[in-house]
């Protein structure tokens, strides 16, 4: 089994339309998607995220998150805190690198997600370029959300119609990142055709 951790925005981009999303094995490497409790906490703390994603509190999604959440031993919790601390200190020491182009540096929650990826040897999925930079600095495996979607398509967990629906929703919500836009006519050329 290969654990795949979704950050908050990746979860929010996919969970409404791909059901069930968490805990289902797929692909040749037996990928299993999960989220940290921190993702739920981050959504609940943000009035903007709660407003933009009212479906987040649906009982079935809450039950799925609870059932498929990562459970940590006391030793893993200590390792997680230590690894998060190292990642966060690195961000704060190099803050100018993470704020170029108007970006926000990886948050404490972002560092925690990456730290869990490190101690559980999991792949982290995020579209946050700062997190990609931080993962690169520490040689941690990381994917963009569209890469996960492509792997799900290869494993026949999603079809072309669902990919079109996800892209349409992201465009309508103004949530289509540059990397998703680029992948639309490269990785998903069979779905959308070549760029015109």
mmCIF file with all atom_site columns, C-alpha atoms in Angstrom:
data_model
loop_
_atom_site.group_PDB
_atom_site.id
_atom_site.type_symbol
_atom_site.label_atom_id
_atom_site.label_alt_id
_atom_site.label_comp_id
_atom_site.label_asym_id
_atom_site.label_entity_id
_atom_site.label_seq_id
_atom_site.pdbx_PDB_ins_code
_atom_site.Cartn_x
_atom_site.Cartn_y
_atom_site.Cartn_z
_atom_site.occupancy
_atom_site.B_iso_or_equiv
_atom_site.pdbx_formal_charge
_atom_site.auth_seq_id
_atom_site.auth_comp_id
_atom_site.auth_asym_id
_atom_site.auth_atom_id
_atom_site.pdbx_PDB_model_num
ATOM 1   C CA . UNK A 1 1   ? 0.000   0.000  0.000   1.00 0.00 ? 1   UNK A CA 1
ATOM 2   C CA . UNK A 1 2   ? 1.199   3.524  -0.832  1.00 0.00 ? 2   UNK A CA 1
ATOM 3   C CA . UNK A 1 3   ? -0.237  6.250  1.389   1.00 0.00 ? 3   UNK A CA 1
ATOM 4   C CA . UNK A 1 4   ? -1.192  9.480  -0.401  1.00 0.00 ? 4   UNK A CA 1
ATOM 5   C CA . UNK A 1 5   ? -1.873  12.566 1.761   1.00 0.00 ? 5   UNK A CA 1
ATOM 6   C CA . UNK A 1 6   ? -4.123  15.307 0.406   1.00 0.00 ? 6   UNK A CA 1
ATOM 7   C CA . UNK A 1 7   ? -3.631  18.882 1.534   1.00 0.00 ? 7   UNK A CA 1
ATOM 8   C CA . UNK A 1 8   ? -6.686  21.043 2.223   1.00 0.00 ? 8   UNK A CA 1
ATOM 9   C CA . UNK A 1 9   ? -7.080  22.557 -1.247  1.00 0.00 ? 9   UNK A CA 1
ATOM 10  C CA . UNK A 1 10  ? -6.596  19.246 -3.067  1.00 0.00 ? 10  UNK A CA 1
ATOM 11  C CA . UNK A 1 11  ? -9.209  17.623 -0.853  1.00 0.00 ? 11  UNK A CA 1
ATOM 12  C CA . UNK A 1 12  ? -11.611 20.503 -1.514  1.00 0.00 ? 12  UNK A CA 1
ATOM 13  C CA . UNK A 1 13  ? -11.020 20.297 -5.289  1.00 0.00 ? 13  UNK A CA 1
ATOM 14  C CA . UNK A 1 14  ? -11.848 16.590 -5.478  1.00 0.00 ? 14  UNK A CA 1
ATOM 15  C CA . UNK A 1 15  ? -13.989 15.382 -2.557  1.00 0.00 ? 15  UNK A CA 1
ATOM 16  C CA . UNK A 1 16  ? -17.307 16.826 -3.726  1.00 0.00 ? 16  UNK A CA 1
ATOM 17  C CA . UNK A 1 17  ? -17.233 14.909 -7.011  1.00 0.00 ? 17  UNK A CA 1
ATOM 18  C CA . UNK A 1 18  ? -15.158 11.757 -6.408  1.00 0.00 ? 18  UNK A CA 1
ATOM 19  C CA . UNK A 1 19  ? -17.030 9.560  -3.945  1.00 0.00 ? 19  UNK A CA 1
ATOM 20  C CA . UNK A 1 20  ? -15.774 7.699  -2.114  1.00 0.00 ? 20  UNK A CA 1
ATOM 21  C CA . UNK A 1 21  ? -12.411 9.455  -2.263  1.00 0.00 ? 21  UNK A CA 1
ATOM 22  C CA . UNK A 1 22  ? -10.589 8.377  0.888   1.00 0.00 ? 22  UNK A CA 1
ATOM 23  C CA . UNK A 1 23  ? -9.447  4.884  1.822   1.00 0.00 ? 23  UNK A CA 1
ATOM 24  C CA . UNK A 1 24  ? -10.094 3.257  -1.580  1.00 0.00 ? 24  UNK A CA 1
ATOM 25  C CA . UNK A 1 25  ? -7.120  1.395  -3.062  1.00 0.00 ? 25  UNK A CA 1
ATOM 26  C CA . UNK A 1 26  ? -6.347  1.983  -6.737  1.00 0.00 ? 26  UNK A CA 1
ATOM 27  C CA . UNK A 1 27  ? -3.543  1.730  -9.277  1.00 0.00 ? 27  UNK A CA 1
ATOM 28  C CA . UNK A 1 28  ? -0.617  -0.661 -9.592  1.00 0.00 ? 28  UNK A CA 1
ATOM 29  C CA . UNK A 1 29  ? 1.012   0.722  -6.447  1.00 0.00 ? 29  UNK A CA 1
ATOM 30  C CA . UNK A 1 30  ? -2.149  0.312  -4.372  1.00 0.00 ? 30  UNK A CA 1
ATOM 31  C CA . UNK A 1 31  ? -2.542  4.039  -3.661  1.00 0.00 ? 31  UNK A CA 1
ATOM 32  C CA . UNK A 1 32  ? -4.755  4.930  -0.702  1.00 0.00 ? 32  UNK A CA 1
ATOM 33  C CA . UNK A 1 33  ? -5.836  8.549  -0.185  1.00 0.00 ? 33  UNK A CA 1
ATOM 34  C CA . UNK A 1 34  ? -6.218  10.114 3.237   1.00 0.00 ? 34  UNK A CA 1
ATOM 35  C CA . UNK A 1 35  ? -6.244  13.473 5.017   1.00 0.00 ? 35  UNK A CA 1
ATOM 36  C CA . UNK A 1 36  ? -4.974  14.687 8.354   1.00 0.00 ? 36  UNK A CA 1
ATOM 37  C CA . UNK A 1 37  ? -7.388  16.021 10.980  1.00 0.00 ? 37  UNK A CA 1
ATOM 38  C CA . UNK A 1 38  ? -5.534  19.320 10.393  1.00 0.00 ? 38  UNK A CA 1
ATOM 39  C CA . UNK A 1 39  ? -7.311  19.636 7.029   1.00 0.00 ? 39  UNK A CA 1
ATOM 40  C CA . UNK A 1 40  ? -10.693 19.552 8.746   1.00 0.00 ? 40  UNK A CA 1
ATOM 41  C CA . UNK A 1 41  ? -9.474  22.039 11.357  1.00 0.00 ? 41  UNK A CA 1
ATOM 42  C CA . UNK A 1 42  ? -8.169  24.385 8.647   1.00 0.00 ? 42  UNK A CA 1
ATOM 43  C CA . UNK A 1 43  ? -11.528 24.436 6.847   1.00 0.00 ? 43  UNK A CA 1
ATOM 44  C CA . UNK A 1 44  ? -13.441 24.980 10.095  1.00 0.00 ? 44  UNK A CA 1
ATOM 45  C CA . UNK A 1 45  ? -11.175 27.920 11.078  1.00 0.00 ? 45  UNK A CA 1
ATOM 46  C CA . UNK A 1 46  ? -11.674 29.672 7.726   1.00 0.00 ? 46  UNK A CA 1
ATOM 47  C CA . UNK A 1 47  ? -14.991 31.468 7.128   1.00 0.00 ? 47  UNK A CA 1
ATOM 48  C CA . UNK A 1 48  ? -14.032 31.815 3.446   1.00 0.00 ? 48  UNK A CA 1
ATOM 49  C CA . UNK A 1 49  ? -13.427 28.069 2.980   1.00 0.00 ? 49  UNK A CA 1
ATOM 50  C CA . UNK A 1 50  ? -16.641 27.196 4.850   1.00 0.00 ? 50  UNK A CA 1
ATOM 51  C CA . UNK A 1 51  ? -18.608 29.653 2.685   1.00 0.00 ? 51  UNK A CA 1
ATOM 52  C CA . UNK A 1 52  ? -17.066 28.407 -0.586  1.00 0.00 ? 52  UNK A CA 1
ATOM 53  C CA . UNK A 1 53  ? -17.468 24.724 0.305   1.00 0.00 ? 53  UNK A CA 1
ATOM 54  C CA . UNK A 1 54  ? -20.769 24.316 2.224   1.00 0.00 ? 54  UNK A CA 1
ATOM 55  C CA . UNK A 1 55  ? -20.877 20.621 1.228   1.00 0.00 ? 55  UNK A CA 1
ATOM 56  C CA . UNK A 1 56  ? -17.776 19.987 3.412   1.00 0.00 ? 56  UNK A CA 1
ATOM 57  C CA . UNK A 1 57  ? -19.972 19.353 6.481   1.00 0.00 ? 57  UNK A CA 1
ATOM 58  C CA . UNK A 1 58  ? -22.156 16.695 4.809   1.00 0.00 ? 58  UNK A CA 1
ATOM 59  C CA . UNK A 1 59  ? -22.470 13.753 7.198   1.00 0.00 ? 59  UNK A CA 1
ATOM 60  C CA . UNK A 1 60  ? -21.228 11.179 4.660   1.00 0.00 ? 60  UNK A CA 1
ATOM 61  C CA . UNK A 1 61  ? -18.050 13.166 3.972   1.00 0.00 ? 61  UNK A CA 1
ATOM 62  C CA . UNK A 1 62  ? -17.417 13.732 7.675   1.00 0.00 ? 62  UNK A CA 1
ATOM 63  C CA . UNK A 1 63  ? -17.868 10.023 8.358   1.00 0.00 ? 63  UNK A CA 1
ATOM 64  C CA . UNK A 1 64  ? -15.487 9.158  5.495   1.00 0.00 ? 64  UNK A CA 1
ATOM 65  C CA . UNK A 1 65  ? -12.822 11.561 6.830   1.00 0.00 ? 65  UNK A CA 1
ATOM 66  C CA . UNK A 1 66  ? -13.202 10.171 10.361  1.00 0.00 ? 66  UNK A CA 1
ATOM 67  C CA . UNK A 1 67  ? -13.028 6.544  9.235   1.00 0.00 ? 67  UNK A CA 1
ATOM 68  C CA . UNK A 1 68  ? -10.065 6.980  6.890   1.00 0.00 ? 68  UNK A CA 1
ATOM 69  C CA . UNK A 1 69  ? -7.988  9.395  8.954   1.00 0.00 ? 69  UNK A CA 1
ATOM 70  C CA . UNK A 1 70  ? -4.359  8.649  9.750   1.00 0.00 ? 70  UNK A CA 1
ATOM 71  C CA . UNK A 1 71  ? -3.977  7.255  13.263  1.00 0.00 ? 71  UNK A CA 1
ATOM 72  C CA . UNK A 1 72  ? -0.629  7.982  14.888  1.00 0.00 ? 72  UNK A CA 1
ATOM 73  C CA . UNK A 1 73  ? 1.159   6.220  17.720  1.00 0.00 ? 73  UNK A CA 1
ATOM 74  C CA . UNK A 1 74  ? 2.691   8.323  20.494  1.00 0.00 ? 74  UNK A CA 1
ATOM 75  C CA . UNK A 1 75  ? 6.142   7.777  18.963  1.00 0.00 ? 75  UNK A CA 1
ATOM 76  C CA . UNK A 1 76  ? 4.895   8.883  15.534  1.00 0.00 ? 76  UNK A CA 1
ATOM 77  C CA . UNK A 1 77  ? 3.338   11.988 17.097  1.00 0.00 ? 77  UNK A CA 1
ATOM 78  C CA . UNK A 1 78  ? 6.739   12.907 18.571  1.00 0.00 ? 78  UNK A CA 1
ATOM 79  C CA . UNK A 1 79  ? 8.465   12.253 15.242  1.00 0.00 ? 79  UNK A CA 1
ATOM 80  C CA . UNK A 1 80  ? 5.801   14.302 13.468  1.00 0.00 ? 80  UNK A CA 1
ATOM 81  C CA . UNK A 1 81  ? 6.267   17.278 15.795  1.00 0.00 ? 81  UNK A CA 1
ATOM 82  C CA . UNK A 1 82  ? 10.033  17.107 15.369  1.00 0.00 ? 82  UNK A CA 1
ATOM 83  C CA . UNK A 1 83  ? 9.892   16.848 11.563  1.00 0.00 ? 83  UNK A CA 1
ATOM 84  C CA . UNK A 1 84  ? 7.275   19.635 11.360  1.00 0.00 ? 84  UNK A CA 1
ATOM 85  C CA . UNK A 1 85  ? 9.498   21.831 13.503  1.00 0.00 ? 85  UNK A CA 1
ATOM 86  C CA . UNK A 1 86  ? 12.484  21.294 11.187  1.00 0.00 ? 86  UNK A CA 1
ATOM 87  C CA . UNK A 1 87  ? 10.407  22.072 8.076   1.00 0.00 ? 87  UNK A CA 1
ATOM 88  C CA . UNK A 1 88  ? 8.829   25.161 9.658   1.00 0.00 ? 88  UNK A CA 1
ATOM 89  C CA . UNK A 1 89  ? 12.234  26.476 10.802  1.00 0.00 ? 89  UNK A CA 1
ATOM 90  C CA . UNK A 1 90  ? 13.545  26.006 7.252   1.00 0.00 ? 90  UNK A CA 1
ATOM 91  C CA . UNK A 1 91  ? 10.619  28.009 5.844   1.00 0.00 ? 91  UNK A CA 1
ATOM 92  C CA . UNK A 1 92  ? 11.122  30.826 8.358   1.00 0.00 ? 92  UNK A CA 1
ATOM 93  C CA . UNK A 1 93  ? 14.882  30.921 7.692   1.00 0.00 ? 93  UNK A CA 1
ATOM 94  C CA . UNK A 1 94  ? 14.285  31.122 3.918   1.00 0.00 ? 94  UNK A CA 1
ATOM 95  C CA . UNK A 1 95  ? 11.035  33.114 3.942   1.00 0.00 ? 95  UNK A CA 1
ATOM 96  C CA . UNK A 1 96  ? 12.045  35.333 0.990   1.00 0.00 ? 96  UNK A CA 1
ATOM 97  C CA . UNK A 1 97  ? 12.377  32.230 -1.213  1.00 0.00 ? 97  UNK A CA 1
ATOM 98  C CA . UNK A 1 98  ? 8.816   31.198 -0.376  1.00 0.00 ? 98  UNK A CA 1
ATOM 99  C CA . UNK A 1 99  ? 7.221   34.621 -0.875  1.00 0.00 ? 99  UNK A CA 1
ATOM 100 C CA . UNK A 1 100 ? 8.452   35.386 -4.409  1.00 0.00 ? 100 UNK A CA 1
ATOM 101 C CA . UNK A 1 101 ? 5.740   36.124 -6.930  1.00 0.00 ? 101 UNK A CA 1
ATOM 102 C CA . UNK A 1 102 ? 3.259   37.088 -4.212  1.00 0.00 ? 102 UNK A CA 1
ATOM 103 C CA . UNK A 1 103 ? 3.071   33.552 -2.835  1.00 0.00 ? 103 UNK A CA 1
ATOM 104 C CA . UNK A 1 104 ? 2.407   32.700 0.796   1.00 0.00 ? 104 UNK A CA 1
ATOM 105 C CA . UNK A 1 105 ? 5.050   30.596 2.553   1.00 0.00 ? 105 UNK A CA 1
ATOM 106 C CA . UNK A 1 106 ? 3.979   27.087 3.616   1.00 0.00 ? 106 UNK A CA 1
ATOM 107 C CA . UNK A 1 107 ? 1.875   27.289 6.787   1.00 0.00 ? 107 UNK A CA 1
ATOM 108 C CA . UNK A 1 108 ? 2.323   25.265 9.942   1.00 0.00 ? 108 UNK A CA 1
ATOM 109 C CA . UNK A 1 109 ? -0.392  22.886 8.679   1.00 0.00 ? 109 UNK A CA 1
ATOM 110 C CA . UNK A 1 110 ? 1.428   22.572 5.338   1.00 0.00 ? 110 UNK A CA 1
ATOM 111 C CA . UNK A 1 111 ? 4.630   21.669 7.204   1.00 0.00 ? 111 UNK A CA 1
ATOM 112 C CA . UNK A 1 112 ? 2.719   19.113 9.260   1.00 0.00 ? 112 UNK A CA 1
ATOM 113 C CA . UNK A 1 113 ? 1.308   17.440 6.128   1.00 0.00 ? 113 UNK A CA 1
ATOM 114 C CA . UNK A 1 114 ? 4.798   17.261 4.579   1.00 0.00 ? 114 UNK A CA 1
ATOM 115 C CA . UNK A 1 115 ? 6.252   16.005 7.869   1.00 0.00 ? 115 UNK A CA 1
ATOM 116 C CA . UNK A 1 116 ? 3.740   13.159 7.985   1.00 0.00 ? 116 UNK A CA 1
ATOM 117 C CA . UNK A 1 117 ? 4.667   12.337 4.397   1.00 0.00 ? 117 UNK A CA 1
ATOM 118 C CA . UNK A 1 118 ? 8.224   12.062 5.631   1.00 0.00 ? 118 UNK A CA 1
ATOM 119 C CA . UNK A 1 119 ? 7.635   9.840  8.665   1.00 0.00 ? 119 UNK A CA 1
ATOM 120 C CA . UNK A 1 120 ? 5.025   7.602  6.991   1.00 0.00 ? 120 UNK A CA 1
ATOM 121 C CA . UNK A 1 121 ? 6.796   7.558  3.601   1.00 0.00 ? 121 UNK A CA 1
ATOM 122 C CA . UNK A 1 122 ? 3.689   8.933  1.960   1.00 0.00 ? 122 UNK A CA 1
ATOM 123 C CA . UNK A 1 123 ? 3.214   11.025 -1.169  1.00 0.00 ? 123 UNK A CA 1
ATOM 124 C CA . UNK A 1 124 ? 1.795   14.489 -0.509  1.00 0.00 ? 124 UNK A CA 1
ATOM 125 C CA . UNK A 1 125 ? -0.616  15.991 -3.043  1.00 0.00 ? 125 UNK A CA 1
ATOM 126 C CA . UNK A 1 126 ? -0.836  19.773 -3.229  1.00 0.00 ? 126 UNK A CA 1
ATOM 127 C CA . UNK A 1 127 ? -1.005  22.543 -5.793  1.00 0.00 ? 127 UNK A CA 1
ATOM 128 C CA . UNK A 1 128 ? 0.803   24.927 -3.446  1.00 0.00 ? 128 UNK A CA 1
ATOM 129 C CA . UNK A 1 129 ? 4.077   25.777 -5.204  1.00 0.00 ? 129 UNK A CA 1
ATOM 130 C CA . UNK A 1 130 ? 5.670   26.766 -1.892  1.00 0.00 ? 130 UNK A CA 1
ATOM 131 C CA . UNK A 1 131 ? 5.014   23.263 -0.583  1.00 0.00 ? 131 UNK A CA 1
ATOM 132 C CA . UNK A 1 132 ? 6.521   21.842 -3.778  1.00 0.00 ? 132 UNK A CA 1
ATOM 133 C CA . UNK A 1 133 ? 9.621   23.954 -3.189  1.00 0.00 ? 133 UNK A CA 1
ATOM 134 C CA . UNK A 1 134 ? 9.871   22.839 0.446   1.00 0.00 ? 134 UNK A CA 1
ATOM 135 C CA . UNK A 1 135 ? 9.349   19.178 -0.504  1.00 0.00 ? 135 UNK A CA 1
ATOM 136 C CA . UNK A 1 136 ? 12.111  19.566 -3.101  1.00 0.00 ? 136 UNK A CA 1
ATOM 137 C CA . UNK A 1 137 ? 14.479  21.022 -0.499  1.00 0.00 ? 137 UNK A CA 1
ATOM 138 C CA . UNK A 1 138 ? 13.981  17.883 1.623   1.00 0.00 ? 138 UNK A CA 1
ATOM 139 C CA . UNK A 1 139 ? 13.601  15.399 -1.274  1.00 0.00 ? 139 UNK A CA 1
ATOM 140 C CA . UNK A 1 140 ? 10.062  14.426 -0.263  1.00 0.00 ? 140 UNK A CA 1
ATOM 141 C CA . UNK A 1 141 ? 7.709   12.830 -2.824  1.00 0.00 ? 141 UNK A CA 1
ATOM 142 C CA . UNK A 1 142 ? 5.021   15.274 -3.942  1.00 0.00 ? 142 UNK A CA 1
ATOM 143 C CA . UNK A 1 143 ? 2.402   15.519 -6.698  1.00 0.00 ? 143 UNK A CA 1
ATOM 144 C CA . UNK A 1 144 ? 0.166   18.229 -8.091  1.00 0.00 ? 144 UNK A CA 1
ATOM 145 C CA . UNK A 1 145 ? -3.574  17.583 -7.850  1.00 0.00 ? 145 UNK A CA 1
ATOM 146 C CA . UNK A 1 146 ? -3.825  17.019 -11.594 1.00 0.00 ? 146 UNK A CA 1
ATOM 147 C CA . UNK A 1 147 ? -1.145  14.284 -11.320 1.00 0.00 ? 147 UNK A CA 1
ATOM 148 C CA . UNK A 1 148 ? -3.315  12.435 -8.812  1.00 0.00 ? 148 UNK A CA 1
ATOM 149 C CA . UNK A 1 149 ? -6.321  12.865 -11.109 1.00 0.00 ? 149 UNK A CA 1
ATOM 150 C CA . UNK A 1 150 ? -4.290  11.436 -14.030 1.00 0.00 ? 150 UNK A CA 1
ATOM 151 C CA . UNK A 1 151 ? -3.313  8.386  -11.937 1.00 0.00 ? 151 UNK A CA 1
ATOM 152 C CA . UNK A 1 152 ? -6.945  7.910  -10.933 1.00 0.00 ? 152 UNK A CA 1
ATOM 153 C CA . UNK A 1 153 ? -7.938  8.069  -14.610 1.00 0.00 ? 153 UNK A CA 1
ATOM 154 C CA . UNK A 1 154 ? -5.303  5.446  -15.536 1.00 0.00 ? 154 UNK A CA 1
ATOM 155 C CA . UNK A 1 155 ? -6.687  3.200  -12.781 1.00 0.00 ? 155 UNK A CA 1
ATOM 156 C CA . UNK A 1 156 ? -10.250 3.819  -14.077 1.00 0.00 ? 156 UNK A CA 1
ATOM 157 C CA . UNK A 1 157 ? -11.299 5.372  -10.756 1.00 0.00 ? 157 UNK A CA 1
ATOM 158 C CA . UNK A 1 158 ? -12.457 8.462  -12.681 1.00 0.00 ? 158 UNK A CA 1
ATOM 159 C CA . UNK A 1 159 ? -13.608 8.773  -16.276 1.00 0.00 ? 159 UNK A CA 1
ATOM 160 C CA . UNK A 1 160 ? -13.328 11.553 -18.854 1.00 0.00 ? 160 UNK A CA 1
ATOM 161 C CA . UNK A 1 161 ? -16.780 12.948 -18.023 1.00 0.00 ? 161 UNK A CA 1
ATOM 162 C CA . UNK A 1 162 ? -15.858 13.337 -14.355 1.00 0.00 ? 162 UNK A CA 1
ATOM 163 C CA . UNK A 1 163 ? -12.538 14.988 -15.268 1.00 0.00 ? 163 UNK A CA 1
ATOM 164 C CA . UNK A 1 164 ? -14.439 17.485 -17.448 1.00 0.00 ? 164 UNK A CA 1
ATOM 165 C CA . UNK A 1 165 ? -16.872 18.103 -14.561 1.00 0.00 ? 165 UNK A CA 1
ATOM 166 C CA . UNK A 1 166 ? -13.988 18.749 -12.126 1.00 0.00 ? 166 UNK A CA 1
ATOM 167 C CA . UNK A 1 167 ? -12.277 21.134 -14.553 1.00 0.00 ? 167 UNK A CA 1
ATOM 168 C CA . UNK A 1 168 ? -15.570 22.958 -15.220 1.00 0.00 ? 168 UNK A CA 1
ATOM 169 C CA . UNK A 1 169 ? -16.131 23.429 -11.477 1.00 0.00 ? 169 UNK A CA 1
ATOM 170 C CA . UNK A 1 170 ? -12.571 24.700 -10.947 1.00 0.00 ? 170 UNK A CA 1
ATOM 171 C CA . UNK A 1 171 ? -12.970 27.188 -13.805 1.00 0.00 ? 171 UNK A CA 1
ATOM 172 C CA . UNK A 1 172 ? -16.374 28.388 -12.540 1.00 0.00 ? 172 UNK A CA 1
ATOM 173 C CA . UNK A 1 173 ? -14.970 28.857 -9.027  1.00 0.00 ? 173 UNK A CA 1
ATOM 174 C CA . UNK A 1 174 ? -11.841 30.680 -10.232 1.00 0.00 ? 174 UNK A CA 1
ATOM 175 C CA . UNK A 1 175 ? -9.782  27.870 -8.696  1.00 0.00 ? 175 UNK A CA 1
ATOM 176 C CA . UNK A 1 176 ? -7.967  26.569 -11.784 1.00 0.00 ? 176 UNK A CA 1
ATOM 177 C CA . UNK A 1 177 ? -4.246  26.906 -11.039 1.00 0.00 ? 177 UNK A CA 1
ATOM 178 C CA . UNK A 1 178 ? -1.613  27.426 -13.735 1.00 0.00 ? 178 UNK A CA 1
ATOM 179 C CA . UNK A 1 179 ? -0.441  23.819 -13.395 1.00 0.00 ? 179 UNK A CA 1
ATOM 180 C CA . UNK A 1 180 ? -3.987  22.477 -13.829 1.00 0.00 ? 180 UNK A CA 1
ATOM 181 C CA . UNK A 1 181 ? -4.469  24.772 -16.850 1.00 0.00 ? 181 UNK A CA 1
ATOM 182 C CA . UNK A 1 182 ? -1.256  23.481 -18.436 1.00 0.00 ? 182 UNK A CA 1
ATOM 183 C CA . UNK A 1 183 ? -2.157  19.824 -17.756 1.00 0.00 ? 183 UNK A CA 1
ATOM 184 C CA . UNK A 1 184 ? -5.576  20.285 -19.386 1.00 0.00 ? 184 UNK A CA 1
ATOM 185 C CA . UNK A 1 185 ? -4.114  20.123 -22.908 1.00 0.00 ? 185 UNK A CA 1
ATOM 186 C CA . UNK A 1 186 ? -1.056  17.965 -22.178 1.00 0.00 ? 186 UNK A CA 1
ATOM 187 C CA . UNK A 1 187 ? -1.876  15.231 -19.632 1.00 0.00 ? 187 UNK A CA 1
ATOM 188 C CA . UNK A 1 188 ? -5.601  15.313 -20.463 1.00 0.00 ? 188 UNK A CA 1
ATOM 189 C CA . UNK A 1 189 ? -5.311  15.904 -24.220 1.00 0.00 ? 189 UNK A CA 1
ATOM 190 C CA . UNK A 1 190 ? -7.548  12.852 -24.851 1.00 0.00 ? 190 UNK A CA 1
ATOM 191 C CA . UNK A 1 191 ? -10.213 14.493 -22.681 1.00 0.00 ? 191 UNK A CA 1
ATOM 192 C CA . UNK A 1 192 ? -9.978  18.110 -23.867 1.00 0.00 ? 192 UNK A CA 1
ATOM 193 C CA . UNK A 1 193 ? -8.020  17.932 -27.108 1.00 0.00 ? 193 UNK A CA 1
ATOM 194 C CA . UNK A 1 194 ? -4.946  20.006 -27.996 1.00 0.00 ? 194 UNK A CA 1
ATOM 195 C CA . UNK A 1 195 ? -4.655  23.636 -26.985 1.00 0.00 ? 195 UNK A CA 1
ATOM 196 C CA . UNK A 1 196 ? -6.132  25.973 -29.592 1.00 0.00 ? 196 UNK A CA 1
#
